[in-house]
Tab-separated table of C-alpha atoms in Angstrom:
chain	number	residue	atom	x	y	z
A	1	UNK	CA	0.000	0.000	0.000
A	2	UNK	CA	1.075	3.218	-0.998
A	3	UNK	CA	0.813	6.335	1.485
A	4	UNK	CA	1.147	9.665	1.171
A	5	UNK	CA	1.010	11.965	4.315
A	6	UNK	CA	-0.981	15.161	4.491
A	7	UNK	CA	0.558	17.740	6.651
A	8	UNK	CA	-1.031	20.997	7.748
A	9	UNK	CA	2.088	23.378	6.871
A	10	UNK	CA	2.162	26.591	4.824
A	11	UNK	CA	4.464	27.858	2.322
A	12	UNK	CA	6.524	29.662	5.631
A	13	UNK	CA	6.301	26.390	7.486
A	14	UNK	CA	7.816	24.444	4.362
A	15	UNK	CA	10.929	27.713	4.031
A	16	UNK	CA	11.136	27.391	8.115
A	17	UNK	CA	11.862	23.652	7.476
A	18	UNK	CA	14.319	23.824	4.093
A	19	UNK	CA	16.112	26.316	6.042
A	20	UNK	CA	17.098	24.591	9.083
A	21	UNK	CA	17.507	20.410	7.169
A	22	UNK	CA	19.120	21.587	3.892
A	23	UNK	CA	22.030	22.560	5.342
A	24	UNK	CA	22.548	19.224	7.642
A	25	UNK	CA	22.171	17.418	4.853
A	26	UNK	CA	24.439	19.214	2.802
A	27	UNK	CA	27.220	19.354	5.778
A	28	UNK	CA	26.173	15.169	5.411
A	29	UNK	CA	26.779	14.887	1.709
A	30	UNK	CA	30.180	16.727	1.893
A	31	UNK	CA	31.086	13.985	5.232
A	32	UNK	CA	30.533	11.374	2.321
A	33	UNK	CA	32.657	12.693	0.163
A	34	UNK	CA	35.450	13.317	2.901
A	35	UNK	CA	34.577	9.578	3.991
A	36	UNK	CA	35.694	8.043	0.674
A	37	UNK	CA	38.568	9.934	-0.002
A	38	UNK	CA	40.231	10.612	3.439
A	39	UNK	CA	43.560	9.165	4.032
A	40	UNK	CA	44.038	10.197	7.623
A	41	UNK	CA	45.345	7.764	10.380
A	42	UNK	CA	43.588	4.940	12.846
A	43	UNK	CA	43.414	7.341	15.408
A	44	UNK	CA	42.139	10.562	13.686
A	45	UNK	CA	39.256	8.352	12.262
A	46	UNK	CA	38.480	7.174	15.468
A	47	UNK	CA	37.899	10.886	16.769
A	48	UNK	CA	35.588	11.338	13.722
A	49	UNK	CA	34.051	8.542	13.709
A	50	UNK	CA	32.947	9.375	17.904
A	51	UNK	CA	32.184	13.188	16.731
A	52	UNK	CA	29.504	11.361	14.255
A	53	UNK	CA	27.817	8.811	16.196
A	54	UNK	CA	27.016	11.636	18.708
A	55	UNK	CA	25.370	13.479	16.205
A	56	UNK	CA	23.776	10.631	15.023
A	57	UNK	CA	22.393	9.565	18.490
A	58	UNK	CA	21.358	13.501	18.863
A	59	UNK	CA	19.328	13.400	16.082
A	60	UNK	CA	18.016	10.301	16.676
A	61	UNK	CA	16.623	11.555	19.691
A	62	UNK	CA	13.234	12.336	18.134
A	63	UNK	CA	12.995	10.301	14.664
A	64	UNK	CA	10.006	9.541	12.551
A	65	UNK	CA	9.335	5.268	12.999
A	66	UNK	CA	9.964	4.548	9.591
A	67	UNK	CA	10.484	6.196	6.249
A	68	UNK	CA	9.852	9.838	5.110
A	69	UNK	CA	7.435	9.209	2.398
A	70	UNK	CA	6.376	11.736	0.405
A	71	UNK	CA	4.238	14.918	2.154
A	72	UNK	CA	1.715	16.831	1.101
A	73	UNK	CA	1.366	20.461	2.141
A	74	UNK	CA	0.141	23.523	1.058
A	75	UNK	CA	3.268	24.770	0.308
A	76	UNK	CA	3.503	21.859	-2.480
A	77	UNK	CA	4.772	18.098	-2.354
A	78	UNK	CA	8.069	17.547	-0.246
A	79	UNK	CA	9.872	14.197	-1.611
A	80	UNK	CA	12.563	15.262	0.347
A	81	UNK	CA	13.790	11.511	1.368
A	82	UNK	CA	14.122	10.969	-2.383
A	83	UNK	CA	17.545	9.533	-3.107
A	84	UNK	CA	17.532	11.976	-6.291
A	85	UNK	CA	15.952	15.053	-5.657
A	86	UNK	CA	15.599	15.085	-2.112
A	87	UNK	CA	16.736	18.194	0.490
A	88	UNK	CA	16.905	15.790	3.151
A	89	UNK	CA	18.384	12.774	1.527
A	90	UNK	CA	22.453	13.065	1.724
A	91	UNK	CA	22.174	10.543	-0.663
A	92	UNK	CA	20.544	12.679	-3.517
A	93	UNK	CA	23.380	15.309	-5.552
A	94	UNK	CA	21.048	16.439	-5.398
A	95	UNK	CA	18.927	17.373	-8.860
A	96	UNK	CA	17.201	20.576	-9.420
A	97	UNK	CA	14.557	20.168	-11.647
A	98	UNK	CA	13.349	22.685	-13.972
A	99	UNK	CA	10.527	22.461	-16.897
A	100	UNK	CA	11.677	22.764	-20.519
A	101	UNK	CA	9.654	25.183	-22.712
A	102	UNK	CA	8.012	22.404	-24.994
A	103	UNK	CA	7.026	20.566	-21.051
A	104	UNK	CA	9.614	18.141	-20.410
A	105	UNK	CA	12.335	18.161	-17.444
A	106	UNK	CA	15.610	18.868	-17.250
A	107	UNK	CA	18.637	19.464	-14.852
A	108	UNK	CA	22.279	20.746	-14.467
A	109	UNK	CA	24.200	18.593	-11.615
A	110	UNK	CA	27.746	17.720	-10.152
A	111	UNK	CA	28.450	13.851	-9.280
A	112	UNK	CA	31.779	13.628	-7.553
A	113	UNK	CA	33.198	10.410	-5.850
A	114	UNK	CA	30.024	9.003	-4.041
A	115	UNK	CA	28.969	7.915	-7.347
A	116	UNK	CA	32.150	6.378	-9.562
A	117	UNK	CA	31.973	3.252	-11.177
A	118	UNK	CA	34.922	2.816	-13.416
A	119	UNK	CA	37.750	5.135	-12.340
A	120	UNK	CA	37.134	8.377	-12.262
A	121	UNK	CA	33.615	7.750	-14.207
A	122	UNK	CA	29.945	8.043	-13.063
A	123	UNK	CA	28.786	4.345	-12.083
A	124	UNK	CA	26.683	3.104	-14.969
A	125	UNK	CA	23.650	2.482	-12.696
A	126	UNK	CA	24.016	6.268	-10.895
A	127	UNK	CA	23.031	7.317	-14.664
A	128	UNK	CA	20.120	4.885	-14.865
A	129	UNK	CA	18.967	5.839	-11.285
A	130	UNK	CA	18.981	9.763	-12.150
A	131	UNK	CA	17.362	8.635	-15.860
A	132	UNK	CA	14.781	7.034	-14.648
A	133	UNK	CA	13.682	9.840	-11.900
A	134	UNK	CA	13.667	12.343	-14.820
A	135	UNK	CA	11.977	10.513	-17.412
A	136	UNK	CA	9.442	9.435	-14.494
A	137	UNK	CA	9.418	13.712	-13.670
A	138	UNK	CA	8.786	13.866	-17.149
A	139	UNK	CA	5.865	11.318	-17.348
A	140	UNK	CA	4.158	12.997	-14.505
A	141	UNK	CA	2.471	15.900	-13.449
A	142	UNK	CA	1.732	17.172	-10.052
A	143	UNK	CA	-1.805	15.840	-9.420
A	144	UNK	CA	-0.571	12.397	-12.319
A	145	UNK	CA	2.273	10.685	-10.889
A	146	UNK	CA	3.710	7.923	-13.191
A	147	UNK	CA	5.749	5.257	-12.246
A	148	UNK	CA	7.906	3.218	-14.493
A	149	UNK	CA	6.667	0.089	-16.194
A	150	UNK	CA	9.849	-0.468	-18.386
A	151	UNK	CA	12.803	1.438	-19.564
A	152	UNK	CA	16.028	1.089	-21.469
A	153	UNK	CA	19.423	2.749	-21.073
A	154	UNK	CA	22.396	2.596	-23.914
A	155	UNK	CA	25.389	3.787	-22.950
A	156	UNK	CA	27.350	5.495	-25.827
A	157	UNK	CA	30.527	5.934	-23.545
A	158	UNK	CA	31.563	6.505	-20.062
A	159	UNK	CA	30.279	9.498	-17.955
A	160	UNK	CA	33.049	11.363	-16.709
A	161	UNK	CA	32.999	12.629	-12.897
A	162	UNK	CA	31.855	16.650	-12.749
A	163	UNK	CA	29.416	18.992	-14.452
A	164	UNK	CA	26.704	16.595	-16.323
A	165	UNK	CA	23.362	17.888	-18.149
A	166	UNK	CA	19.822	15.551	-18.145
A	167	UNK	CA	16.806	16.123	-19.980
A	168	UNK	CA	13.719	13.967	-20.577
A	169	UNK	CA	10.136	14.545	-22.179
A	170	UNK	CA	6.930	12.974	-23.268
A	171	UNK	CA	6.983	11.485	-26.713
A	172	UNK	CA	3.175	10.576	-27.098
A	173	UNK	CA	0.622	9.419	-24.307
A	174	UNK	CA	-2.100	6.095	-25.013
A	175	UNK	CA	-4.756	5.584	-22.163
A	176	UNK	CA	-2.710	4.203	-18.605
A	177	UNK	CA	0.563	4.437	-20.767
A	178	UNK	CA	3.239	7.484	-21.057
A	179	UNK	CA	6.352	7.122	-23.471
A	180	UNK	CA	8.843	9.005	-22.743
A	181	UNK	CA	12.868	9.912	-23.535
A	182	UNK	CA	15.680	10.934	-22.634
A	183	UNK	CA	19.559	11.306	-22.135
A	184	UNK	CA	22.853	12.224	-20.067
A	185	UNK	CA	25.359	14.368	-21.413
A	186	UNK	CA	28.553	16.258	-20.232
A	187	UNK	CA	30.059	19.210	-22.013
A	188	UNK	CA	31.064	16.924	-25.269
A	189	UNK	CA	27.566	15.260	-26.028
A	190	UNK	CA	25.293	12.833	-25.212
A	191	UNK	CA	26.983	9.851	-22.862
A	192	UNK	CA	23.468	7.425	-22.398
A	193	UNK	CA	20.077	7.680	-23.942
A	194	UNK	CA	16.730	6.185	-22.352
A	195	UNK	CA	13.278	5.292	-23.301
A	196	UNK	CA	10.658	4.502	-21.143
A	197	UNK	CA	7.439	3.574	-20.203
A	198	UNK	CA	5.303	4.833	-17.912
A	199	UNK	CA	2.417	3.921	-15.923
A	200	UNK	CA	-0.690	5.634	-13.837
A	201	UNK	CA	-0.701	3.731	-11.098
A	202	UNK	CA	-4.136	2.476	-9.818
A	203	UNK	CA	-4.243	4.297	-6.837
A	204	UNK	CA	-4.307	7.106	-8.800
A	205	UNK	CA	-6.377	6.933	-12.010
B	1	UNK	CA	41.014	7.283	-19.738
B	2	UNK	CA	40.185	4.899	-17.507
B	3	UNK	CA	42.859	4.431	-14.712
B	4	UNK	CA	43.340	1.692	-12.487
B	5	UNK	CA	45.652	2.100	-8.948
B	6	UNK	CA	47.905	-0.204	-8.655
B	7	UNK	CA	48.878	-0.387	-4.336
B	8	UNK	CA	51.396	-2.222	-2.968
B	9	UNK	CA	49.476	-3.684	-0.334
B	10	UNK	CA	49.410	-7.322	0.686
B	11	UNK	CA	46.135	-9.118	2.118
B	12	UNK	CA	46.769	-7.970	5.891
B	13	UNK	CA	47.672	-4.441	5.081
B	14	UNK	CA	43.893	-4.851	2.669
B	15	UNK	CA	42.456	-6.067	6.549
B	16	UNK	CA	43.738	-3.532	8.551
B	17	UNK	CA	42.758	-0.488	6.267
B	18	UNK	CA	38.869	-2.542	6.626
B	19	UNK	CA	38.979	-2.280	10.223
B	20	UNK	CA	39.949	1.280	9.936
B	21	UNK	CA	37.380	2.259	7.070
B	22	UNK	CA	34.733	-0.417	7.599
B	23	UNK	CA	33.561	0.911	10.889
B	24	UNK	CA	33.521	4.941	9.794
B	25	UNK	CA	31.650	4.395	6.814
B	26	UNK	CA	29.013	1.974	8.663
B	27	UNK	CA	28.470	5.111	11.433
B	28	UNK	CA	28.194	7.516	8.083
B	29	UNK	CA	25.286	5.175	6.647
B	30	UNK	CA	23.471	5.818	10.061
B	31	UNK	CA	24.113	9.242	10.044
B	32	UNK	CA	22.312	9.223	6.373
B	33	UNK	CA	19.144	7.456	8.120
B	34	UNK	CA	19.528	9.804	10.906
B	35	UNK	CA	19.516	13.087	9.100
B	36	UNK	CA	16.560	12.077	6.873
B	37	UNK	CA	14.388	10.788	9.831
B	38	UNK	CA	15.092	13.385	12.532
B	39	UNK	CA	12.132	15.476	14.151
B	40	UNK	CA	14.507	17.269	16.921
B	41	UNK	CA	14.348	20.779	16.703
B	42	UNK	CA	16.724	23.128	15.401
B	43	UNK	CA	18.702	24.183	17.899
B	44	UNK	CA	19.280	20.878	18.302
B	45	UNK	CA	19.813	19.811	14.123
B	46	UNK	CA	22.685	23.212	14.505
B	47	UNK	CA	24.914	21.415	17.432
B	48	UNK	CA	25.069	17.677	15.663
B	49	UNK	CA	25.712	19.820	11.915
B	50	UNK	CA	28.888	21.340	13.958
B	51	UNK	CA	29.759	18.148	15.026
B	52	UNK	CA	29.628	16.588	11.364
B	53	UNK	CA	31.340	19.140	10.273
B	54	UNK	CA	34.255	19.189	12.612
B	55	UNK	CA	34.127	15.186	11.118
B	56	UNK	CA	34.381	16.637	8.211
B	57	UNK	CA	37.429	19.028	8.338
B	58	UNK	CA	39.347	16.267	10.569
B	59	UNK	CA	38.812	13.482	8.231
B	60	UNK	CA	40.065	16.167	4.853
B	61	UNK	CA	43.279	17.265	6.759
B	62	UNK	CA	44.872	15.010	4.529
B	63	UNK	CA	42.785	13.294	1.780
B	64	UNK	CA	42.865	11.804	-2.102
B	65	UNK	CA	42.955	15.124	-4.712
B	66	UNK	CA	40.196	13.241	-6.513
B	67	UNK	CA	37.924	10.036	-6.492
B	68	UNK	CA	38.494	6.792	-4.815
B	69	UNK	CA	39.171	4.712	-7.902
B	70	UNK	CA	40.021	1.322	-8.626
B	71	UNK	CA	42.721	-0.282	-6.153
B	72	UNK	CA	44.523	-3.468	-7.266
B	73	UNK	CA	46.109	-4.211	-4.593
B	74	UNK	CA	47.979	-7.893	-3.557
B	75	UNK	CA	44.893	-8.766	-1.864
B	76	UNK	CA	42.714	-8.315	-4.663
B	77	UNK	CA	40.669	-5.766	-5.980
B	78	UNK	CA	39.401	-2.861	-3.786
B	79	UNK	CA	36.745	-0.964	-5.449
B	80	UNK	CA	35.824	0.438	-2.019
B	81	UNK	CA	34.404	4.019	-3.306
B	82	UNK	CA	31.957	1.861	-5.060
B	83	UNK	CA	28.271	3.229	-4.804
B	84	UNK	CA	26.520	-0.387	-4.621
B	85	UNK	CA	29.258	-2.328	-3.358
B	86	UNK	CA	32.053	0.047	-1.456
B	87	UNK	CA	33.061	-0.586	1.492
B	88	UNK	CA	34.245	2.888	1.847
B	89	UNK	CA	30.961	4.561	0.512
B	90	UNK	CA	28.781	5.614	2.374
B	91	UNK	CA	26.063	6.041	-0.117
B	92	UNK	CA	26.197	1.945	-0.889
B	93	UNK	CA	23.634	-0.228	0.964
B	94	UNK	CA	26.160	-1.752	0.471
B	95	UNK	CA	25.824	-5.219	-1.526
B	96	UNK	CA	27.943	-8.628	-0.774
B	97	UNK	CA	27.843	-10.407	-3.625
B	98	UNK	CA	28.373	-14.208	-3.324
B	99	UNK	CA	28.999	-16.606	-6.495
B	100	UNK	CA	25.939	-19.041	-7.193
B	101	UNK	CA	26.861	-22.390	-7.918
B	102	UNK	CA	26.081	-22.091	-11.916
B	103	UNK	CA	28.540	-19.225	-12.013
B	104	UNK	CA	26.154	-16.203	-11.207
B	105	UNK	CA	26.040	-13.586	-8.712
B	106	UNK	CA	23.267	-12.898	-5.484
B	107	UNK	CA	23.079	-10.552	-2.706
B	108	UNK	CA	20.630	-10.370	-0.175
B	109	UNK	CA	20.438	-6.862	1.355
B	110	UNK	CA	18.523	-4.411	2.966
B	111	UNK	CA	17.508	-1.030	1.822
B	112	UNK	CA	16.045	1.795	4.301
B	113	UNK	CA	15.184	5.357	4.239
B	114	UNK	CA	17.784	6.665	2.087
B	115	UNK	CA	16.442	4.262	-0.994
B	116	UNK	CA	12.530	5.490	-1.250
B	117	UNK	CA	10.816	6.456	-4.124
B	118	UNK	CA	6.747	6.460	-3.614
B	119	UNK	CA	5.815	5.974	-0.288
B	120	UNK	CA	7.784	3.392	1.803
B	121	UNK	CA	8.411	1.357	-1.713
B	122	UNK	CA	11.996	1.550	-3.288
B	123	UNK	CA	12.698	4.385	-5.739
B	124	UNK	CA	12.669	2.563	-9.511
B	125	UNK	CA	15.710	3.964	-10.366
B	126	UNK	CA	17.612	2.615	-7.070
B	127	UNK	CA	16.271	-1.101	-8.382
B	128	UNK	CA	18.225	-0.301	-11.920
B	129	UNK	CA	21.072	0.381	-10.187
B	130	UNK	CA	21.603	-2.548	-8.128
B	131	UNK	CA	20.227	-4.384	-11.142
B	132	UNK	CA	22.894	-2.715	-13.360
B	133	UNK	CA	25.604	-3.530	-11.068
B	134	UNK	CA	24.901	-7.093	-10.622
B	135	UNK	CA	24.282	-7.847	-13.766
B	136	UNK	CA	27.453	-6.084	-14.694
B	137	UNK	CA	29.496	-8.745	-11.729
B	138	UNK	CA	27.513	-11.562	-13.488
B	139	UNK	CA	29.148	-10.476	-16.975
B	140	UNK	CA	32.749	-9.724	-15.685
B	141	UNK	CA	35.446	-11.717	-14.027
B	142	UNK	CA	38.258	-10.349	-11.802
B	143	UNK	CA	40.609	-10.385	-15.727
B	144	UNK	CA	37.806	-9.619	-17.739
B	145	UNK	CA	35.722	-6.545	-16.725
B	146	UNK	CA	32.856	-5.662	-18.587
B	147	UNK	CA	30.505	-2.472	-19.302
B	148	UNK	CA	26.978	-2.312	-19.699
B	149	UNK	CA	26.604	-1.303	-23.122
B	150	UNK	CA	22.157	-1.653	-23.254
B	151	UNK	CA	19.974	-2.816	-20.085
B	152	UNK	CA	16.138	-3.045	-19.973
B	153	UNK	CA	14.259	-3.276	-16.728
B	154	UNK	CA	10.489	-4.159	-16.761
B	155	UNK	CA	8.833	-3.467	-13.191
B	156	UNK	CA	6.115	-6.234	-12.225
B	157	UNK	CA	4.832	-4.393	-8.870
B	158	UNK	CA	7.080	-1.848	-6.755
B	159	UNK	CA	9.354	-3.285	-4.294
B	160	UNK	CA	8.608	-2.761	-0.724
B	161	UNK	CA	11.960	-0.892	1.346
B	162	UNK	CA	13.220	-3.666	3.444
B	163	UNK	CA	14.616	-7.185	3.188
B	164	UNK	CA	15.605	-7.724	-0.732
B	165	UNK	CA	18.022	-10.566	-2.710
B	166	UNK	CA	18.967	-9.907	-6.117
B	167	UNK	CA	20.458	-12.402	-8.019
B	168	UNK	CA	21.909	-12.019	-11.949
B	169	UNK	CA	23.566	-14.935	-14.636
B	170	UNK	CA	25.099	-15.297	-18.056
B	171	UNK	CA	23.083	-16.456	-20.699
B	172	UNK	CA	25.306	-16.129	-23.737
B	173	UNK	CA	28.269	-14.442	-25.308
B	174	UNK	CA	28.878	-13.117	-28.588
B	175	UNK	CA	32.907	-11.949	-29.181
B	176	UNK	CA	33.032	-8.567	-27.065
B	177	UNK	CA	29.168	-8.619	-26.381
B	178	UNK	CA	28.111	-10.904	-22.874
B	179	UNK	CA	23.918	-10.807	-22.701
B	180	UNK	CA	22.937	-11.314	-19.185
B	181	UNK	CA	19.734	-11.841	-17.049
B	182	UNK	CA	18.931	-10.948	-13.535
B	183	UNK	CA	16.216	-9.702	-11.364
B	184	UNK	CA	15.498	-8.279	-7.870
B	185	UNK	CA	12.675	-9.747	-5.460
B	186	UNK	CA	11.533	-9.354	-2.178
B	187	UNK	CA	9.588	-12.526	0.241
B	188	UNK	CA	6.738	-12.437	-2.252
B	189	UNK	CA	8.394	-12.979	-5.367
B	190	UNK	CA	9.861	-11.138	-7.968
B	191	UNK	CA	9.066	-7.042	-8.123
B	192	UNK	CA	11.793	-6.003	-11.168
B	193	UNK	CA	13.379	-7.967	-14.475
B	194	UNK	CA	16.276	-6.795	-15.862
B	195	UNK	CA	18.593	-7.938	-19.124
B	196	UNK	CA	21.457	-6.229	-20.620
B	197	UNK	CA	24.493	-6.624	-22.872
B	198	UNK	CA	27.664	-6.086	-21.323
B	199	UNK	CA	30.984	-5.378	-23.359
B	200	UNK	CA	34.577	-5.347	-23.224
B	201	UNK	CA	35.816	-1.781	-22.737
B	202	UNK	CA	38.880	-1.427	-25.645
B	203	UNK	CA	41.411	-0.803	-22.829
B	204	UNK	CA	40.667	-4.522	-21.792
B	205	UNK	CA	40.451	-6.498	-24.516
């Protein structure tokens, strides 16, 4: 069963909230990146690694029982635990989304060593993972979310690590079903396309 | 160019860097669940940021200029920045891949918080890239990696967050081209197919 939560907040409420958990996660996303490439000794780790599991017990000291989810509020929806888009998720690059003139999605990102695959390139499956949220961005509108029912990736060449592009939009629409495309790119071209297809889901047709 | 590192360490040197690294990166992956699920308030979110970030500066007074890589090391491979798989990434459920007895690959693994898409299900694109990964293990051997060059995925229901096993094989090769077949599946039964064609990157052949 899929829930979404209603929550009584305001556009301020939303700001108020942005404000004070977008930059923890960010401080988070930049202790990943230290994590992977530090090269410090036992004992300096070990003075980290106590400095984080205090703040980790500190902000586990109130803590929703499961998941996030995805909220509802007046000031708009708040996928925020989304491992691609979300201001909460340290996970996420995170994406910025904007809409394309002719409708479709697209966003300008960094991916730096949290997400290598072959050395010093973006892990194939990173640019499936960020392809698929953006075609599915693409598919969907705010009150007709679409998830995917199949999609393809072909890789042209390796993604370098650093400033990448990704665009997606609807190609034509028949009854529960959305096609849509798109691609990766870095400053020399296009690195991976993708075609999808995408589905209304029941519980919301 | 793809660049491998080639270390001079042996297999105990390979152990002792785990027991440094292992443990850090484990208390990071908490940290993620932490920072997504906290409700403290935010004088309290401001004292455990300070803390992360005093992490943070501590573990970058000496650190790699760029991305983890690809260690060869006496001890075997160590692609510990690995985003699926890494034992040094924070981001990575991670996976342990085992070796089925006809030659294929399987994890079983658990994915939280930081791997939603709708509502307390996994994110689609989070299933492609384990599925990419594994897939891409099932193709390759340790003298022999291999790329995805295409991969499909065709999503049968969405896959509850929790307890998961993913499993991938060979079923044929064609010169540089190995076509191989996995899928991911939770207690039910199988949620997402995949199939792909995985090549022999020119600087391997």
């Amino acid at each position: 069963m899929v829930e979404f939560t209603i929550e009584s907040l305001d556009s301020a409420d939303v700001e108020r909230l942005r404000g004070i958990f977008g930059p923890l996660t960010e401080s988070v996303r930049d202790l990943i990146d230290a994590t992977i490439r530090t090269e410090v000794d036992a004992d300096v780790v070990a003075v980290a690694k106590a400095e984080i599991d205090a703040a980790t017990a500190r902000l586990r000291s109130r803590q929703l029982d499961g998941a996030f989810g995805v909220r509802l509020s007046e000031g708009g929806q708040m996928p925020w635990g989304n491992p691609v888009i979300g201001l909460r998720n340290p996970v996420a690059p995170p994406l910025v989304l904007h809409r394309a003139p002719d409708g479709g999605k697209y966003a300008d990102f960094h991916l730096g060593a949290a997400y290598e695959g072959p050395p010093g390139h973006v892990h194939g499956g990173m640019s499936a993972l960020i392809l698929d949220h953006v075609l599915g961005e693409a598919a969907s509108s705010a009150d007709h979310p679409r998830l995917t029912g199949t999609i393809s990736m072909r890789y042209l060449r390796t993604t370098p690590l650093g400033d990448l592009h990704v665009e997606a939009r609807i190609v034509r629409s028949e009854g529960i079903k959305t096609y849509a495309v798109g691609h990766l790119s870095d400053a020399s071209g296009v690195t991976v396309e993708a075609e999808g297809v995408f589905i209304s889901p029941k519980w919301a047709r």
